[in-house]
Tab-separated table of C-alpha atoms in Angstrom:
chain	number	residue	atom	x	y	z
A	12	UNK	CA	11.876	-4.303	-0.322
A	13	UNK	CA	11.000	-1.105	-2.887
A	14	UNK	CA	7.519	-1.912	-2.650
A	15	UNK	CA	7.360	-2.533	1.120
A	16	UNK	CA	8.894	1.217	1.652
A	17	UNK	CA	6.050	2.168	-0.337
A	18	UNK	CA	3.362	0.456	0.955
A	19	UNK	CA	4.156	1.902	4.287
A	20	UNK	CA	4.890	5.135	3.120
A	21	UNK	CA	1.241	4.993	1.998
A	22	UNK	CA	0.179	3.736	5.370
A	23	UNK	CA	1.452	7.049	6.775
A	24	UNK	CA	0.249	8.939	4.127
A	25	UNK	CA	-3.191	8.067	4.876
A	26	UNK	CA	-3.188	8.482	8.417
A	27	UNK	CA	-2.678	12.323	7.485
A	28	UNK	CA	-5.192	12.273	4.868
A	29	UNK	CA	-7.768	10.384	8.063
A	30	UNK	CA	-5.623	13.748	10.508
A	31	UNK	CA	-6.695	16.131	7.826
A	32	UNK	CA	-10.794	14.686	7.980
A	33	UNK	CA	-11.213	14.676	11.450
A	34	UNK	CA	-9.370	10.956	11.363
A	35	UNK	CA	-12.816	9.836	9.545
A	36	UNK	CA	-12.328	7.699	6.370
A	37	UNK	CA	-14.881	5.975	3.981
A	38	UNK	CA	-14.074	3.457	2.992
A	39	UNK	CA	-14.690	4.361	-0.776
A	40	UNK	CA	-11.777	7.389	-0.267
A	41	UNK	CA	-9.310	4.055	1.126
A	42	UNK	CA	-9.890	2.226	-1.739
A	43	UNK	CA	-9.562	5.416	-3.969
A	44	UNK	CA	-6.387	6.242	-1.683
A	45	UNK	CA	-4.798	2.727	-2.505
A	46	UNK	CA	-5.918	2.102	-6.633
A	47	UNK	CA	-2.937	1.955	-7.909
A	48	UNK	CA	-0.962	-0.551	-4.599
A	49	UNK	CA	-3.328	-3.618	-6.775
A	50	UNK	CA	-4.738	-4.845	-3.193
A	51	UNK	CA	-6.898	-7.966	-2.753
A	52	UNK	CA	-10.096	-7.381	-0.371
A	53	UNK	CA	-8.520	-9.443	2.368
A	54	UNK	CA	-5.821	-6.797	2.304
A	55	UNK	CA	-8.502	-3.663	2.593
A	56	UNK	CA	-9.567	-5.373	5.185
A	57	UNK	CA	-6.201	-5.265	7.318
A	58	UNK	CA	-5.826	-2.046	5.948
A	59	UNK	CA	-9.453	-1.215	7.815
A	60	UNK	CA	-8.682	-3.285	11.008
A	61	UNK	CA	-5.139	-1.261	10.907
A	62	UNK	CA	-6.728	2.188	10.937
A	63	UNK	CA	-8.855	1.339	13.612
A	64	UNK	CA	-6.548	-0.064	15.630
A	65	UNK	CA	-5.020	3.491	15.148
A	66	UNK	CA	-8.523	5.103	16.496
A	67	UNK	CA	-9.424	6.745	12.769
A	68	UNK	CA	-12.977	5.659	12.092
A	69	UNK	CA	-13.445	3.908	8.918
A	70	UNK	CA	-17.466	4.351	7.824
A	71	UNK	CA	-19.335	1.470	7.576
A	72	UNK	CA	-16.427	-0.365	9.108
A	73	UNK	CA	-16.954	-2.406	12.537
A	74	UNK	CA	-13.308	-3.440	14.005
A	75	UNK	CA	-12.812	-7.176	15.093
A	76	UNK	CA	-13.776	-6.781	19.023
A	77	UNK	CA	-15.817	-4.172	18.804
A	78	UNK	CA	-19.398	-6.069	19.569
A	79	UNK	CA	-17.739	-6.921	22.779
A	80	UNK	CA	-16.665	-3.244	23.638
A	81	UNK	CA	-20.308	-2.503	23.375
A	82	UNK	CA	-21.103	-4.596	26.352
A	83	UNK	CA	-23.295	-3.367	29.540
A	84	UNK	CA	-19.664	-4.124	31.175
A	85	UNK	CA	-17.090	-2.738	28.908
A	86	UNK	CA	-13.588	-5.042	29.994
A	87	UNK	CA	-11.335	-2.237	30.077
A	88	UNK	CA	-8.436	-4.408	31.392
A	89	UNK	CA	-8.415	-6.619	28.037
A	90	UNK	CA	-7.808	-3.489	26.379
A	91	UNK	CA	-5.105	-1.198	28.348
A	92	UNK	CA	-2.987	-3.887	28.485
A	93	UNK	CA	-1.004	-5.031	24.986
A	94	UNK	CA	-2.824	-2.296	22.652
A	95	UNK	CA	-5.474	-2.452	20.603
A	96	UNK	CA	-4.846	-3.830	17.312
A	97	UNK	CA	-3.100	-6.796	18.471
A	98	UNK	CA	-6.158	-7.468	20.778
A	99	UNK	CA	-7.953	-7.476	18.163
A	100	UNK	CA	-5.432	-9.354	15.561
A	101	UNK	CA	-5.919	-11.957	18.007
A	102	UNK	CA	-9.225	-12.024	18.465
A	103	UNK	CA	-9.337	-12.240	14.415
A	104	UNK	CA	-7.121	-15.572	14.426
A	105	UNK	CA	-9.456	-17.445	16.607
A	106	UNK	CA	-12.066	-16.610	14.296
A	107	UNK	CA	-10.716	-17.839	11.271
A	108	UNK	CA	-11.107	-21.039	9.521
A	109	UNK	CA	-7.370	-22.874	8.570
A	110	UNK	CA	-6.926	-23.894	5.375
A	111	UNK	CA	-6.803	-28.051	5.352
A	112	UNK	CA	-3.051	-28.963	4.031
A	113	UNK	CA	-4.303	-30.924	0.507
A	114	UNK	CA	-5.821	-27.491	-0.493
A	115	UNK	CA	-2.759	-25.291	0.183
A	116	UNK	CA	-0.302	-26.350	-2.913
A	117	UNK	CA	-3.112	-25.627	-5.300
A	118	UNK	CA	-4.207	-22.356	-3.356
A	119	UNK	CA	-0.554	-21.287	-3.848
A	120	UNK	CA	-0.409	-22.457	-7.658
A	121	UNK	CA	-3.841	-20.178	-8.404
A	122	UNK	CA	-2.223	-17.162	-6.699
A	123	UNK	CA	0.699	-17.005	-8.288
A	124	UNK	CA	-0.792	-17.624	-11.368
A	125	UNK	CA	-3.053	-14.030	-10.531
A	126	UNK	CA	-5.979	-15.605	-8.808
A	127	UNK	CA	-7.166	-12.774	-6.371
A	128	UNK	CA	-9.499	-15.122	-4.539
A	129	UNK	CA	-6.500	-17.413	-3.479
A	130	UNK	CA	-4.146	-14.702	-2.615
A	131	UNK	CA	-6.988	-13.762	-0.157
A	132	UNK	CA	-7.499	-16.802	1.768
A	133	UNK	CA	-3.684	-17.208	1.623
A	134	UNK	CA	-3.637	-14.240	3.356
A	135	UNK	CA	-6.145	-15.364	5.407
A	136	UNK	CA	-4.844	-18.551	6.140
A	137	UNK	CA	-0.719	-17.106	6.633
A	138	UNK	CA	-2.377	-14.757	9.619
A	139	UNK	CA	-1.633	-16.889	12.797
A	140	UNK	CA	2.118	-17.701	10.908
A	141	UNK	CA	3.251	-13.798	10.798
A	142	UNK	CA	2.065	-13.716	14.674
A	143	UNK	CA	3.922	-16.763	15.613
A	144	UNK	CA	6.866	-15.766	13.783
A	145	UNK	CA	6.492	-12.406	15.871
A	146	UNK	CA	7.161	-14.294	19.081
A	147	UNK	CA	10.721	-14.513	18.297
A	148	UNK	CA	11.451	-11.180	18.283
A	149	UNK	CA	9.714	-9.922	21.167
A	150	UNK	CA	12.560	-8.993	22.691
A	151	UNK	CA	13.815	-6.789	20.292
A	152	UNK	CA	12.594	-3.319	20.846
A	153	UNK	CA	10.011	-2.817	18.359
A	154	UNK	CA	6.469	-3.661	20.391
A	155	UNK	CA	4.624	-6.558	19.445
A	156	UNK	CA	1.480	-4.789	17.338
A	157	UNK	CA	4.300	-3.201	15.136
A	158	UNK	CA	5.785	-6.739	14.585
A	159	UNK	CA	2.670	-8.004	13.080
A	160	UNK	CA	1.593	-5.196	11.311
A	161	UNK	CA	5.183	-5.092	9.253
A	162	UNK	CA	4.959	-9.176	9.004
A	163	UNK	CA	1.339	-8.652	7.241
A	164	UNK	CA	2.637	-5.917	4.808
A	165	UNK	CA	5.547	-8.723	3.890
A	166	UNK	CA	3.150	-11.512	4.169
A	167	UNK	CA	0.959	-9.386	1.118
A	168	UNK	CA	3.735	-8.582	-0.777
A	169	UNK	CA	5.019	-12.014	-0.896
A	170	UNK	CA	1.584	-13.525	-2.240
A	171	UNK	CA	1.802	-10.853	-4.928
A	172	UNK	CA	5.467	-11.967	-5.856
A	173	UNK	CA	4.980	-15.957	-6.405
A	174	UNK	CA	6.429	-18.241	-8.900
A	175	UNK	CA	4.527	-20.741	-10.949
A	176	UNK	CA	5.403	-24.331	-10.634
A	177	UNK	CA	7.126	-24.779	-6.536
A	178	UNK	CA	6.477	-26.801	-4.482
A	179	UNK	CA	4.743	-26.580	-1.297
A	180	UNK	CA	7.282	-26.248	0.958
A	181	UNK	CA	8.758	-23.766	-1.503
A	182	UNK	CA	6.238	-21.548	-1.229
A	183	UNK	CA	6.070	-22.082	2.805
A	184	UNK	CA	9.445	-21.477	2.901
A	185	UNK	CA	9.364	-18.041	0.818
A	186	UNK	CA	6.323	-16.898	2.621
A	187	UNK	CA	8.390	-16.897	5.711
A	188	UNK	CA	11.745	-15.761	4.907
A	189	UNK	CA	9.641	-12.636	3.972
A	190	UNK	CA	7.681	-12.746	6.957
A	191	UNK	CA	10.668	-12.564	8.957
A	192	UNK	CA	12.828	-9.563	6.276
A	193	UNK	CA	10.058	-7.396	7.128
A	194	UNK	CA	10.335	-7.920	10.872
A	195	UNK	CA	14.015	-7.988	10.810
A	196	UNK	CA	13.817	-5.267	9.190
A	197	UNK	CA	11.525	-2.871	11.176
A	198	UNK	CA	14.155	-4.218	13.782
A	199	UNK	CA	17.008	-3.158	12.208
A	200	UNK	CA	15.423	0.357	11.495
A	201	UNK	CA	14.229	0.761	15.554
A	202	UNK	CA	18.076	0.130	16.346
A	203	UNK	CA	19.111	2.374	13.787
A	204	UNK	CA	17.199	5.041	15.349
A	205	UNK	CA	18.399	4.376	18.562
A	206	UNK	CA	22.078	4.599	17.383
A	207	UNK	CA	21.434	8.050	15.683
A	208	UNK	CA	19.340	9.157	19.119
A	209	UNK	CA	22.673	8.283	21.465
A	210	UNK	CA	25.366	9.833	18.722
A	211	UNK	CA	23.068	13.388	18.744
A	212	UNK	CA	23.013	12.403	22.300
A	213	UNK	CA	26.546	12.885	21.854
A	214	UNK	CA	27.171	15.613	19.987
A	215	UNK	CA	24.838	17.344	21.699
A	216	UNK	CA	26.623	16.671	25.015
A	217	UNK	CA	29.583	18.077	23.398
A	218	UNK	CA	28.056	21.255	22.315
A	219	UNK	CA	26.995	22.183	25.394
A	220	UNK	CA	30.365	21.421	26.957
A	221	UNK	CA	32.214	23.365	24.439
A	222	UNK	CA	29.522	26.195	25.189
A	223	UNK	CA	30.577	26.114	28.772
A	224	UNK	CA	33.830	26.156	28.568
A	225	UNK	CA	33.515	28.650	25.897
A	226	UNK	CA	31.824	30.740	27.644
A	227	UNK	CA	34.402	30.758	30.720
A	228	UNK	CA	37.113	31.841	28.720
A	229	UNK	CA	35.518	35.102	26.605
A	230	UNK	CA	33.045	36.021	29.615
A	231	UNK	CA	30.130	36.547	27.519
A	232	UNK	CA	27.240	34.153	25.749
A	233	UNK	CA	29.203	33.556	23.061
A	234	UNK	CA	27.677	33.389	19.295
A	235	UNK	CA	27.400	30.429	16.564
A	236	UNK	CA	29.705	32.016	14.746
A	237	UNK	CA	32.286	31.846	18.019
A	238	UNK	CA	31.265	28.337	18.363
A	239	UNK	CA	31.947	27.304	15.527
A	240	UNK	CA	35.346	28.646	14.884
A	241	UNK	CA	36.030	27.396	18.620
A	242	UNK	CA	35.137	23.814	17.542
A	243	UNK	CA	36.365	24.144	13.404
A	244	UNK	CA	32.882	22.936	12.525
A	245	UNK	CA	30.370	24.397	9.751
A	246	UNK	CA	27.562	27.129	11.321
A	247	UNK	CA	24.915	24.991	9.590
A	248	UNK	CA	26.369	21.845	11.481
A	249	UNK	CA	26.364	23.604	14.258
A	250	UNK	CA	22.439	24.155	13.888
A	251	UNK	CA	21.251	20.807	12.476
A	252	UNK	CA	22.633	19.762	16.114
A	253	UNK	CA	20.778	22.475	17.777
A	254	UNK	CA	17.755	21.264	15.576
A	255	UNK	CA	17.899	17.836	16.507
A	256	UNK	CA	18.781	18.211	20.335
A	257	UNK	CA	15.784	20.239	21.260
A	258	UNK	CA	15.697	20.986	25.082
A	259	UNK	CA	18.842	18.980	25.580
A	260	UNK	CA	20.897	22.460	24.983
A	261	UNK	CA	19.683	25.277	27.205
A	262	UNK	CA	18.453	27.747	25.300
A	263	UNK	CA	20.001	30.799	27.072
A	264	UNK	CA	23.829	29.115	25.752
A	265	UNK	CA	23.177	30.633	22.748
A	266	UNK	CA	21.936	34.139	21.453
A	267	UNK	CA	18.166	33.511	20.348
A	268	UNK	CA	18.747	34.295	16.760
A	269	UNK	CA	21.546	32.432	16.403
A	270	UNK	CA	19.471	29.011	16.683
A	271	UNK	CA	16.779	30.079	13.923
């Protein structure tokens, strides 16, 4: 799970680094970006496809799809609808070759032994799963593109994780009950920041109110300081809330200064 904070944390980290540049990347400055994460080529290459998807232009980099976009008759419906990167993502599975079922045990048994070659078509080959695995949580608030892209990063970081010596349906079986952790996951984390949106929601509601009423009773705009001896709650409390509610609290209930 460490390493899956990480590898997204890097994710975002290079999206600033691609913000900082004009959201141009080569791809030498990726790979130099990611030395140390011990990525296959197969995963560069969903790293590439991602930051496309994300409109950062990756040099010398064409995106799955892209041959079509450059059509005399550009199909701008098959692209407004669904987003980008799962259009493509999809586009990608169709292209790719399965692996036959004799050749999977010993594909398995050669990555988890260190083979970078096997973890690749692995990864290749585990694609289509993560999406179909997606399809069960569509309905869960975090949109479909997001779904894959956190089932790939758990889909790499199970490959580099194996045991020697399972069987087949071992390995199968581990590649997606981390498939589905990392969606659960992102799930977990989209309701979590829901929950924390309605309880400021909340406080912020009560603010105001206690503002108001406040407000009635001393006939003046009353201060922080007031405030917060009114409601027996910390100054700095008192601001985090003001922080985090924006334009929710009027900005004439409180003196200017007061909120900086």
């Amino acid at each position: 799970m460490q390493d899956k904070i990480i590898f997204r944390e890097m994710l975002s980290e290079i999206k600033k680094l691609a913000d900082e540049r004009g959201n141009r990347l080569s791809q030498a400055e990726i790979r130099e970006f990611f030395q140390n994460a011990h990525l296959e080529e197969s995963h560069f290459q969903m790293i590439f496809e991602y930051l496309a998807g994300e409109k950062i232009q990756v040099e010398g980099y064409e995106p799955k799809g892209a041959g079509a976009e450059k059509s005399a008759e550009p199909k701008e419906a098959e692209t407004e609808e669904g987003g980008t990167p799962l259009d493509f993502y999809l586009e990608e599975l169709q292209q790719l070759v399965q692996i036959p079922q004799e050749e999977k045990w010993k594909l398995f048994q050669m990555a988890a032994a260190g083979d970078g070659q096997a973890k690749s078509r692995l990864t290749q080959g585990y694609l289509q799963t993560v999406y179909d695995l997606s399809q069960t949580y569509q309905y869960g608030g975090v949109p479909m593109g997001d779904l894959v892209q956190e089932g790939n990063i758990g889909l790499m970081l199970a490959l580099e994780e194996l045991e020697v010596g399972l069987e087949l349906e071992e390995y199968e079986k581990y590649l997606y009950e981390k498939i589905q952790a990392a969606m659960e996951e992102a799930l977990e984390e989209s309701q979590d920041i829901q929950d924390m949106g309605e309880r400021i929601a909340e406080r912020a509601n009560h603010l105001q109110e206690a503002v108001k009423n406040l407000e009635r009773d001393l006939e003046h705009k009353v201060s922080i300081e007031e405030l917060s001896a009114y409601l027996e709650m910390p100054v700095e409390e008192i601001k985090d809330i003001l922080r985090m509610a924006g334009d929710e609290i009027s900005v004439d209930a409180l003196h200017a200064e007061d909120r900086k």
